[in-house]
Short mmCIF file of C-alpha atoms and ligand atoms in Angstrom, two decimals:
data_model
loop_
_atom_site.label_atom_id
_atom_site.label_comp_id
_atom_site.label_asym_id
_atom_site.label_seq_id
_atom_site.Cartn_x
_atom_site.Cartn_y
_atom_site.Cartn_z
CA MET A 39 188.08 88.64 95.54
CA ALA A 40 186.80 86.75 92.57
CA GLU A 41 183.38 85.72 91.45
CA VAL A 42 182.68 82.03 91.08
CA ARG A 43 179.67 80.78 89.15
CA ARG A 44 178.37 77.26 89.37
CA THR A 45 175.38 75.56 87.81
CA VAL A 46 173.54 72.93 89.79
CA ILE A 47 171.15 70.54 88.08
CA VAL A 48 168.15 69.34 90.06
CA LYS A 49 165.28 67.15 89.04
CA LEU A 50 161.83 68.54 89.83
CA ASP A 51 159.02 66.60 91.45
CA ILE A 52 155.97 67.58 89.45
CA ASP A 53 152.50 66.12 89.37
CA GLY A 54 150.35 65.69 86.27
CA SER A 55 148.39 68.93 86.09
CA ASP A 56 151.43 71.05 86.97
CA ALA A 57 153.41 69.22 84.30
CA THR A 58 150.73 70.14 81.76
CA LEU A 59 151.01 73.79 82.76
CA LEU A 60 154.79 73.70 82.41
CA HIS A 61 154.53 72.06 78.98
CA GLU A 62 152.14 74.79 77.85
CA THR A 63 154.49 77.43 79.26
CA VAL A 64 157.47 75.95 77.41
CA GLU A 65 155.45 75.83 74.20
CA GLU A 66 154.32 79.45 74.43
CA TYR A 67 157.80 80.56 75.46
CA LEU A 68 159.30 78.98 72.33
CA LEU A 69 156.55 80.57 70.30
CA ALA A 70 157.53 83.95 71.80
CA CYS A 71 161.23 83.38 70.99
CA ASN A 72 160.39 82.42 67.42
CA TYR A 73 158.00 85.35 67.05
CA VAL A 74 160.73 87.85 67.95
CA VAL A 75 163.19 86.28 65.51
CA GLN A 76 160.55 86.13 62.78
CA ASP A 77 159.80 89.82 63.30
CA ALA A 78 163.49 90.71 63.05
CA TRP A 79 163.75 88.67 59.84
CA GLN A 80 161.16 90.79 58.07
CA ASP A 81 163.82 93.43 57.43
CA ASP A 82 167.21 93.14 55.75
CA TYR A 83 168.67 94.94 58.70
CA LYS A 84 168.48 92.67 61.75
CA PRO A 85 167.87 94.49 65.02
CA THR A 86 169.84 93.05 67.94
CA SER A 87 169.09 95.67 70.59
CA LYS A 88 166.81 94.37 73.31
CA THR A 89 165.03 97.72 73.53
CA GLU A 90 164.31 97.78 69.83
CA LEU A 91 163.14 94.18 69.81
CA HIS A 92 160.98 94.93 72.84
CA ASP A 93 159.32 97.89 71.13
CA ARG A 94 158.68 95.86 68.01
CA THR A 95 157.23 92.74 69.60
CA TYR A 96 156.25 93.07 73.26
CA SER A 97 152.56 93.88 72.89
CA ASP A 98 152.06 91.33 70.09
CA VAL A 99 153.63 88.56 72.17
CA ARG A 100 151.55 89.52 75.20
CA GLU A 101 148.44 89.29 73.05
CA GLN A 102 149.34 85.99 71.43
CA THR A 103 150.52 84.16 74.54
CA ARG A 104 149.49 83.87 78.17
CA LEU A 105 153.06 84.46 79.36
CA GLN A 106 153.73 86.89 82.21
CA ALA A 107 155.69 90.04 81.37
CA ASN A 108 158.94 88.66 82.80
CA LEU A 109 158.84 85.55 80.66
CA VAL A 110 158.04 87.60 77.55
CA GLN A 111 161.18 89.63 78.29
CA SER A 112 163.18 86.47 78.93
CA ALA A 113 162.08 85.03 75.55
CA ARG A 114 162.97 88.30 73.85
CA ASN A 115 166.44 88.18 75.46
CA ARG A 116 167.00 84.65 74.22
CA ALA A 117 165.94 85.68 70.72
CA ALA A 118 168.20 88.76 70.89
CA GLU A 119 171.21 86.60 71.80
CA ALA A 120 170.49 84.23 68.91
CA ILE A 121 170.13 87.12 66.44
CA LYS A 122 173.40 88.61 67.71
CA GLY A 123 175.07 85.23 67.15
CA VAL A 124 173.88 85.13 63.53
CA VAL A 125 174.96 88.72 62.85
CA ALA A 126 178.39 88.00 64.38
CA ARG A 127 178.82 84.99 62.09
CA TRP A 128 177.85 87.05 59.05
CA GLU A 129 180.36 89.69 60.05
CA ASN A 130 183.02 86.98 60.14
CA GLY A 131 182.06 85.88 56.65
CA LYS A 132 180.40 82.69 57.86
CA GLU A 133 177.03 81.29 56.94
CA ALA A 134 174.12 81.34 59.34
CA SER A 135 170.39 81.06 58.90
CA GLN A 136 167.38 82.29 60.80
CA PRO A 137 167.39 80.80 64.31
CA HIS A 138 164.51 78.53 65.19
CA PHE A 139 163.85 77.49 68.78
CA THR A 140 162.70 73.95 69.45
CA THR A 141 164.64 72.84 72.55
CA PRO A 142 162.13 72.65 75.38
CA SER A 143 163.63 75.10 77.87
CA VAL A 144 162.66 78.34 79.58
CA HIS A 145 164.93 80.80 81.32
CA TYR A 146 163.68 82.12 84.67
CA ASP A 147 165.08 85.04 86.61
CA LYS A 148 164.33 85.99 90.20
CA ARG A 149 161.15 87.80 89.20
CA SER A 150 159.60 84.95 87.22
CA ALA A 151 160.69 82.36 89.80
CA THR A 152 161.14 82.24 93.55
CA PHE A 153 163.96 80.00 94.72
CA HIS A 154 163.79 78.27 98.10
CA ASP A 155 166.24 75.80 99.63
CA ASP A 156 164.19 72.76 98.71
CA ARG A 157 161.73 73.97 96.09
CA VAL A 158 160.99 76.56 93.46
CA SER A 159 157.92 78.52 92.45
CA LEU A 160 157.73 79.03 88.67
CA SER A 161 155.59 81.43 86.69
CA THR A 162 153.45 79.62 84.08
CA VAL A 163 150.80 80.50 81.53
CA ASN A 164 148.29 80.19 84.35
CA GLY A 165 149.59 81.30 87.72
CA ARG A 166 152.48 79.69 89.50
CA VAL A 167 153.59 76.12 89.96
CA GLU A 168 155.42 74.95 93.07
CA ALA A 169 157.92 72.17 92.47
CA GLU A 170 160.06 70.37 94.99
CA TYR A 171 163.68 69.57 94.25
CA ALA A 172 164.61 65.89 94.16
CA LEU A 173 167.87 66.39 96.04
CA PRO A 174 170.50 63.78 96.86
CA PRO A 175 171.43 63.36 100.55
CA GLU A 176 173.82 65.98 101.91
CA GLY A 177 177.37 65.10 100.98
CA ASP A 178 180.03 65.64 98.39
CA ASN A 179 177.75 66.76 95.56
CA PRO A 180 177.10 70.06 93.75
CA GLN A 181 173.66 70.36 95.34
CA THR A 182 175.21 70.45 98.81
CA LYS A 183 178.21 72.53 97.81
CA TYR A 184 176.35 75.32 96.07
CA LEU A 185 172.62 75.08 96.58
CA ARG A 186 172.61 74.37 100.30
CA ASN A 187 175.52 76.75 100.85
CA ASP A 188 174.50 80.23 101.98
CA GLU A 189 177.64 81.72 100.45
CA TYR A 190 176.28 80.89 97.02
CA GLU A 191 173.43 83.02 95.79
CA VAL A 192 170.96 81.81 93.17
CA THR A 193 171.06 84.01 90.05
CA GLY A 194 168.37 82.37 87.95
CA ALA A 195 167.60 79.05 86.34
CA THR A 196 166.75 77.29 83.12
CA LEU A 197 163.89 74.86 83.10
CA GLN A 198 164.52 71.93 80.78
CA TYR A 199 162.31 69.09 79.76
CA ARG A 200 163.86 65.73 78.89
CA ASP A 201 161.74 63.75 76.57
CA ALA A 202 163.62 60.48 77.05
CA THR A 203 162.72 60.27 80.73
CA ASP A 204 159.67 62.55 80.75
CA THR A 205 161.15 64.74 83.47
CA PHE A 206 161.67 68.43 84.13
CA PHE A 207 165.07 69.58 85.33
CA LEU A 208 166.17 72.93 86.63
CA HIS A 209 169.68 74.16 85.84
CA ILE A 210 170.15 76.58 88.70
CA GLY A 211 172.80 79.27 88.34
CA THR A 212 174.62 80.22 91.53
CA LYS A 213 177.41 82.62 92.32
CA ALA A 214 179.69 83.50 95.21
CA GLU A 215 182.53 85.85 96.00
CA VAL A 216 185.64 83.92 96.97
CA GLU A 217 189.15 84.90 98.07
CA SER A 218 191.16 82.71 95.73
CA GLU A 219 192.70 84.16 92.61
CA ILE A 220 191.62 81.33 90.40
CA PRO A 221 188.04 80.75 91.37
CA ASP A 222 187.92 77.12 92.28
CA ASP A 223 188.02 77.02 95.97
CA GLY A 224 188.35 73.60 97.49
CA ASP A 225 186.21 71.51 95.23
CA ALA A 226 189.13 70.63 92.96
CA GLU A 227 190.75 68.65 95.77
CA ASN A 228 191.80 65.25 94.56
CA SER A 229 189.40 65.19 91.69
CA THR A 230 189.95 63.07 88.61
CA VAL A 231 189.03 64.13 85.08
CA LEU A 232 188.04 61.98 82.12
CA GLY A 233 188.79 63.75 78.82
CA VAL A 234 186.55 63.01 75.81
CA ASP A 235 187.33 63.89 72.20
CA LEU A 236 184.60 63.80 69.55
CA GLY A 237 185.06 62.91 65.91
CA ILE A 238 183.49 61.56 62.76
CA GLU A 239 185.40 58.29 62.32
CA GLN A 240 185.57 57.67 66.05
CA ILE A 241 182.53 59.32 67.53
CA ALA A 242 184.09 59.45 71.01
CA ILE A 243 187.52 58.72 72.43
CA THR A 244 188.39 58.96 76.12
CA SER A 245 191.68 59.86 77.78
CA THR A 246 191.60 56.31 79.12
CA GLY A 247 191.89 55.01 75.57
CA GLN A 248 188.34 53.81 74.92
CA PHE A 249 187.03 54.27 71.37
CA TRP A 250 183.52 54.21 69.96
CA SER A 251 183.45 54.01 66.20
CA GLY A 252 181.18 56.35 64.27
CA GLY A 253 181.40 54.03 61.24
CA TYR A 254 178.06 52.31 61.53
CA LEU A 255 176.28 55.56 62.45
CA ASN A 256 177.80 57.33 59.42
CA HIS A 257 177.05 54.42 57.11
CA ARG A 258 173.42 54.24 58.20
CA ARG A 259 173.05 58.00 57.88
CA ARG A 260 174.40 57.97 54.34
CA GLU A 261 172.03 55.15 53.39
CA TYR A 262 169.11 57.08 54.82
CA GLU A 263 170.09 60.22 52.94
CA ARG A 264 170.44 58.27 49.70
CA VAL A 265 166.98 56.72 50.03
CA ARG A 266 165.50 60.06 51.08
CA GLY A 267 167.04 61.69 47.99
CA ASP A 268 165.45 59.04 45.76
CA LEU A 269 162.07 59.49 47.41
CA GLN A 270 162.28 63.28 47.10
CA GLN A 271 162.83 62.80 43.38
CA THR A 272 159.71 60.67 43.25
CA GLY A 273 157.87 63.61 44.78
CA THR A 274 154.55 61.89 45.41
CA GLU A 275 152.53 62.41 48.55
CA SER A 276 153.14 58.86 49.71
CA ALA A 277 156.89 59.36 49.14
CA HIS A 278 156.78 62.36 51.45
CA ARG A 279 154.92 60.35 54.03
CA THR A 280 157.55 57.63 53.82
CA ILE A 281 160.33 60.22 54.23
CA LYS A 282 158.70 61.49 57.38
CA GLN A 283 158.26 58.03 58.85
CA MET A 284 161.82 57.09 57.99
CA GLY A 285 163.12 60.34 59.48
CA GLY A 286 161.41 59.66 62.78
CA ARG A 287 162.67 56.09 62.85
CA GLU A 288 166.24 57.11 62.02
CA THR A 289 166.23 59.79 64.72
CA ARG A 290 165.02 57.33 67.34
CA TRP A 291 167.58 54.79 66.24
CA ALA A 292 170.43 57.33 66.40
CA GLU A 293 169.28 58.58 69.80
CA ASP A 294 169.24 55.05 71.11
CA TYR A 295 172.72 54.43 69.72
CA LEU A 296 174.03 57.64 71.35
CA HIS A 297 172.37 56.69 74.62
CA ARG A 298 174.34 53.47 74.66
CA ILE A 299 177.64 55.26 73.98
CA SER A 300 176.87 57.84 76.67
CA LYS A 301 176.21 55.05 79.14
CA ALA A 302 179.56 53.45 78.33
CA ILE A 303 181.38 56.80 78.70
CA VAL A 304 179.85 57.34 82.13
CA GLN A 305 180.75 53.75 83.09
CA GLU A 306 184.31 54.48 82.02
CA ALA A 307 184.33 57.58 84.26
CA VAL A 308 182.95 55.59 87.18
CA ALA A 309 185.47 52.77 86.64
CA HIS A 310 188.32 55.28 86.79
CA GLU A 311 186.81 57.08 89.79
CA CYS A 312 186.48 60.33 87.86
CA ASP A 313 184.34 63.11 89.25
CA MET A 314 184.55 65.28 86.16
CA ILE A 315 184.12 64.62 82.45
CA ALA A 316 185.53 67.18 79.99
CA PHE A 317 184.32 67.59 76.43
CA GLU A 318 185.52 70.14 73.94
CA GLU A 319 183.31 73.19 73.50
CA LEU A 320 180.48 72.22 71.14
CA THR A 321 179.79 75.69 69.72
CA ASP A 322 181.16 75.95 66.17
CA ILE A 323 182.41 72.36 66.33
CA ARG A 324 181.57 71.89 62.65
CA ASP A 325 183.95 74.66 61.67
CA ARG A 326 186.79 72.81 63.36
CA MET A 327 185.95 69.42 61.93
CA PRO A 328 186.48 68.95 58.21
CA GLY A 329 183.85 66.76 56.60
CA SER A 330 181.35 67.04 59.41
CA LYS A 331 177.67 67.43 58.62
CA LYS A 332 174.84 69.12 60.45
CA PHE A 333 173.94 65.63 61.59
CA HIS A 334 177.25 65.34 63.47
CA ALA A 335 176.71 68.60 65.35
CA TRP A 336 173.30 67.26 66.34
CA ALA A 337 174.75 63.90 67.41
CA PHE A 338 177.55 65.48 69.46
CA ARG A 339 175.08 67.72 71.26
CA ARG A 340 172.83 64.75 72.03
CA LEU A 341 175.75 62.65 73.21
CA TYR A 342 176.93 65.46 75.47
CA ASP A 343 173.45 65.96 76.94
CA TYR A 344 173.03 62.23 77.55
CA VAL A 345 176.43 61.97 79.22
CA ALA A 346 175.76 65.04 81.39
CA TYR A 347 172.44 63.61 82.46
CA LYS A 348 173.72 60.11 83.27
CA ALA A 349 176.91 61.45 84.87
CA GLU A 350 174.91 63.67 87.15
CA ALA A 351 173.14 60.66 88.59
CA GLU A 352 176.59 59.31 89.50
CA GLY A 353 177.63 62.62 91.07
CA ILE A 354 179.96 63.38 88.17
CA GLU A 355 180.13 66.87 86.70
CA THR A 356 180.27 67.27 82.91
CA THR A 357 181.71 70.36 81.34
CA GLN A 358 183.07 71.80 78.08
CA VAL A 359 186.53 73.27 77.65
CA ASP A 360 188.19 75.55 75.12
CA PRO A 361 189.37 73.26 72.28
CA ALA A 362 192.14 75.57 71.00
CA TYR A 363 195.28 73.58 70.06
CA THR A 364 194.00 70.33 71.58
CA SER A 365 194.66 68.60 68.25
CA LYS A 366 198.17 70.00 67.73
CA ARG A 367 199.53 69.90 71.26
CA CYS A 368 201.61 66.96 72.36
CA SER A 369 199.90 65.42 75.38
CA LYS A 370 203.27 64.11 76.52
CA CYS A 371 205.63 67.09 76.36
CA GLY A 372 203.27 70.01 75.69
CA THR A 373 204.86 71.12 72.39
CA THR A 374 202.28 72.70 70.10
CA LEU A 375 203.06 72.61 66.37
CA ASP A 376 201.05 72.33 63.14
CA GLU A 377 203.54 69.68 62.01
CA ASN A 378 202.63 67.46 64.96
CA ARG A 379 199.53 66.50 63.04
CA PRO A 380 200.73 65.04 59.74
CA SER A 381 197.34 63.47 58.96
CA GLN A 382 193.78 63.24 60.26
CA GLU A 383 194.52 60.00 62.13
CA LYS A 384 198.08 60.39 63.26
CA PHE A 385 199.75 62.50 65.89
CA CYS A 386 203.52 62.64 65.86
CA CYS A 387 205.36 65.07 68.14
CA GLN A 388 208.19 66.83 66.31
CA LYS A 389 209.99 67.43 69.58
CA CYS A 390 209.76 64.32 71.71
CA GLY A 391 208.74 61.82 69.05
CA TYR A 392 205.54 60.71 70.83
CA GLU A 393 203.48 58.93 68.19
CA VAL A 394 199.89 58.08 68.89
CA ASN A 395 196.35 58.17 67.51
CA ALA A 396 195.44 61.83 66.97
CA ASP A 397 192.03 61.59 68.63
CA TYR A 398 193.45 59.89 71.70
CA ASN A 399 196.05 62.64 71.98
CA ALA A 400 193.26 65.22 71.74
CA ALA A 401 191.16 63.48 74.40
CA LYS A 402 194.08 63.69 76.81
CA ASN A 403 194.59 67.37 76.00
CA ILE A 404 190.90 68.12 76.60
CA GLY A 405 191.10 66.52 80.03
CA PHE A 406 194.39 68.27 80.67
CA ARG A 407 192.83 71.64 79.88
CA LEU A 408 190.28 71.15 82.64
CA LEU A 409 193.08 70.02 84.95
CA ARG A 410 194.88 73.28 84.42
CA ALA A 411 191.71 75.33 84.83
CA GLY A 412 191.34 73.84 88.31
CA GLN A 413 194.86 74.56 89.44
CA LYS A 414 194.78 77.04 92.28
CA SER A 415 198.08 78.79 91.66
CA PRO A 416 201.25 78.10 89.69
CA HIS A 417 202.94 76.88 92.87
CA GLY A 418 199.92 75.39 94.55
CA GLY A 419 199.11 71.76 94.98
CA ALA A 420 198.15 69.93 91.83
CA THR A 421 194.90 68.52 93.03
CA ARG A 422 193.24 67.40 89.82
CA HIS A 423 194.30 64.32 87.94
CA LEU A 424 193.67 63.12 84.46
CA ALA A 425 192.48 59.55 84.06
CA LEU A 426 194.66 57.62 81.59
CA LYS A 427 194.68 54.04 80.29
CA SER A 428 196.46 52.99 83.43
CA GLY A 429 197.01 55.41 86.25
CA THR A 430 196.61 59.17 86.35
CA LEU A 431 198.57 62.26 85.43
CA ASN A 432 198.63 65.45 87.47
CA VAL A 433 198.96 68.98 86.16
CA ASN A 434 202.74 69.00 86.64
CA GLY A 435 203.09 65.86 84.57
CA GLY A 436 203.47 63.57 87.59
CA TYR A 437 202.30 60.08 86.78
CA SER A 438 200.73 57.74 89.32
CA PRO A 439 200.16 54.12 88.35
CA ALA A 440 196.68 52.74 88.86
CA VAL A 441 196.00 51.07 92.16
CA GLN A 442 194.68 47.63 91.30
ZN1 ZN B 581 206.05 65.78 72.56
#
């Protein structure tokens, strides 16, 4: 027996006054997270134990917020995980600064929320809010497969607010015990994966060979930083005001730009009849990408979120895969060598001679990684396919030309 975990995203139907309550809850939850981190940062030694953090902050947070006990504990857990992450980076000789929580999300467990088949009851700063799920019709979608399936048990959920569409979503965690050795029972049947590689020069590249240049985004960012630097030197109050206004405008512009790319990526997935989109794992992406700035990590995260959100509406699942060796592995013959990557742009396989754009090679490998993760057994049917420029590739390397 193996445990399978699946996350199902559902949109919540919420009316005005309930939405206000949820916004206030999110706000106070983030305040609680930040309070716990701030408290830990008062000392040189950073406590990571939940018990210690609880003892240090619980009563203060209860006093300063209207959160129920379970949400105070949930916020403390989130803070503890973030502190642990920082300490782990320090121990590995990497830089990390004090975590600060701004993403509007709240984690609920089965005490702070009650999960029903079609709705949820969420603890807020003032009693509970009942929200109905906006579910798609029963069919081949994650909501039917996991949420409406009694074999899958709900473990908890994260409430997320999306500013762009002014909507609350619930990312519901589910789990089940299944027989199969590799936990992917059934739902990998005949699915097609679109691989996406992220980069600085090309912001996104798909396994189907589509490129979106990061050139204009990078150029505009550099210009903004140059002007901001000049204004900072000026140092006047009006200069600071201008910096703030410019910052807001640049962020909105970049978000809009990323929205458009995300839309095109999802269109590409739809055009190739993909039901999964694979990105590389975004955690620590800057460490793997020479020359990347904090801005890029932000942009990649946004792009991923936008794709996941738009893909979901098309019934396409978006996920992240382990990026190890995706840049050095030959997507044609599987040979993995440092020498396969003679430069940033070029991939050239030392074994089979396959020569191709390095990012395109990586995009195929990212998709391929998800393909392999879905394979039931070494001898079993290869049921996932990778979408390529023309046709698809299965996990055993079998190529099928596109049906026109
Ligand atoms: Zn090769």
